[in-house]
Tab-separated table of C-alpha atoms in Angstrom:
chain	number	residue	atom	x	y	z
A	158	MET	CA	5.580	-32.092	-15.677
A	159	PRO	CA	2.356	-31.488	-18.281
A	160	ASP	CA	0.905	-28.185	-18.128
A	161	GLY	CA	-1.605	-26.989	-15.779
A	162	GLU	CA	-0.388	-29.686	-13.159
A	163	LEU	CA	-1.659	-29.148	-9.199
A	164	VAL	CA	0.093	-30.767	-6.712
A	165	VAL	CA	-2.078	-31.467	-3.062
A	166	ALA	CA	0.595	-31.654	-1.003
A	167	ASP	CA	1.203	-33.193	2.784
A	168	THR	CA	3.254	-32.424	5.830
A	169	SER	CA	5.745	-34.650	4.998
A	170	PRO	CA	7.289	-33.118	2.171
A	171	LEU	CA	6.198	-29.687	2.461
A	172	LEU	CA	8.464	-29.675	4.763
A	173	ASN	CA	11.377	-31.736	3.891
A	174	VAL	CA	11.881	-29.409	1.062
A	175	ALA	CA	11.522	-26.383	3.270
A	176	LEU	CA	14.103	-27.990	5.457
A	177	ILE	CA	16.723	-27.399	2.500
A	178	GLY	CA	15.776	-24.325	1.327
A	179	ARG	CA	14.456	-25.418	-2.309
A	180	LEU	CA	10.814	-24.395	-1.873
A	181	ASP	CA	11.662	-23.410	-5.603
A	182	LEU	CA	11.630	-26.328	-6.566
A	183	LEU	CA	7.832	-26.507	-6.170
A	184	ARG	CA	7.324	-23.619	-8.598
A	185	GLU	CA	9.859	-24.499	-10.858
A	186	GLN	CA	8.206	-28.362	-11.359
A	187	PHE	CA	4.293	-27.900	-10.677
A	188	ASP	CA	2.045	-24.916	-11.370
A	189	GLY	CA	0.396	-25.046	-8.148
A	190	VAL	CA	0.628	-26.238	-5.057
A	191	THR	CA	-1.877	-26.940	-1.950
A	192	ALA	CA	-2.733	-27.746	0.760
A	193	PRO	CA	-5.325	-28.652	3.668
A	194	GLU	CA	-5.515	-26.496	6.437
A	195	GLN	CA	-4.475	-29.730	8.273
A	196	VAL	CA	-1.443	-29.661	7.030
A	197	TRP	CA	-0.418	-26.180	7.346
A	198	ASP	CA	-1.922	-26.313	11.256
A	199	GLU	CA	1.121	-29.415	11.554
A	200	LEU	CA	3.501	-27.179	9.529
A	201	ALA	CA	2.386	-23.921	11.839
A	202	ALA	CA	2.674	-26.356	15.330
A	203	GLY	CA	6.379	-26.792	14.584
A	204	ASP	CA	9.897	-24.134	14.045
A	205	ASP	CA	11.794	-26.483	11.608
A	206	GLY	CA	11.525	-24.510	8.074
A	207	LEU	CA	8.757	-22.433	9.544
A	208	ASP	CA	9.541	-18.914	8.314
A	209	HIS	CA	10.353	-20.876	4.407
A	210	LEU	CA	6.433	-22.067	4.317
A	211	ARG	CA	4.907	-19.165	6.023
A	212	ALA	CA	6.197	-17.623	2.521
A	213	LEU	CA	5.349	-20.520	0.803
A	214	ARG	CA	1.625	-20.339	2.203
A	215	ASP	CA	1.565	-16.309	1.353
A	216	GLU	CA	2.617	-17.027	-2.318
A	217	CYS	CA	-0.057	-19.432	-2.794
A	218	LEU	CA	-2.668	-17.716	-1.386
A	219	GLY	CA	-1.628	-14.187	-3.109
A	220	ALA	CA	-1.011	-12.651	0.842
């Protein structure tokens, strides 16, 4: 990937990567990953991979 690559992610890819425990792949491949608020809302509505996604969100937001 070119330097400075930013990815805007949709719900399904984020959820599936979280479910297999490989969110680290996103950090390895891209300089930044962001998702619209609606995507975070959809992800938070289910329990699958939620802990992993919250960790990713916190990391993306610098919390």
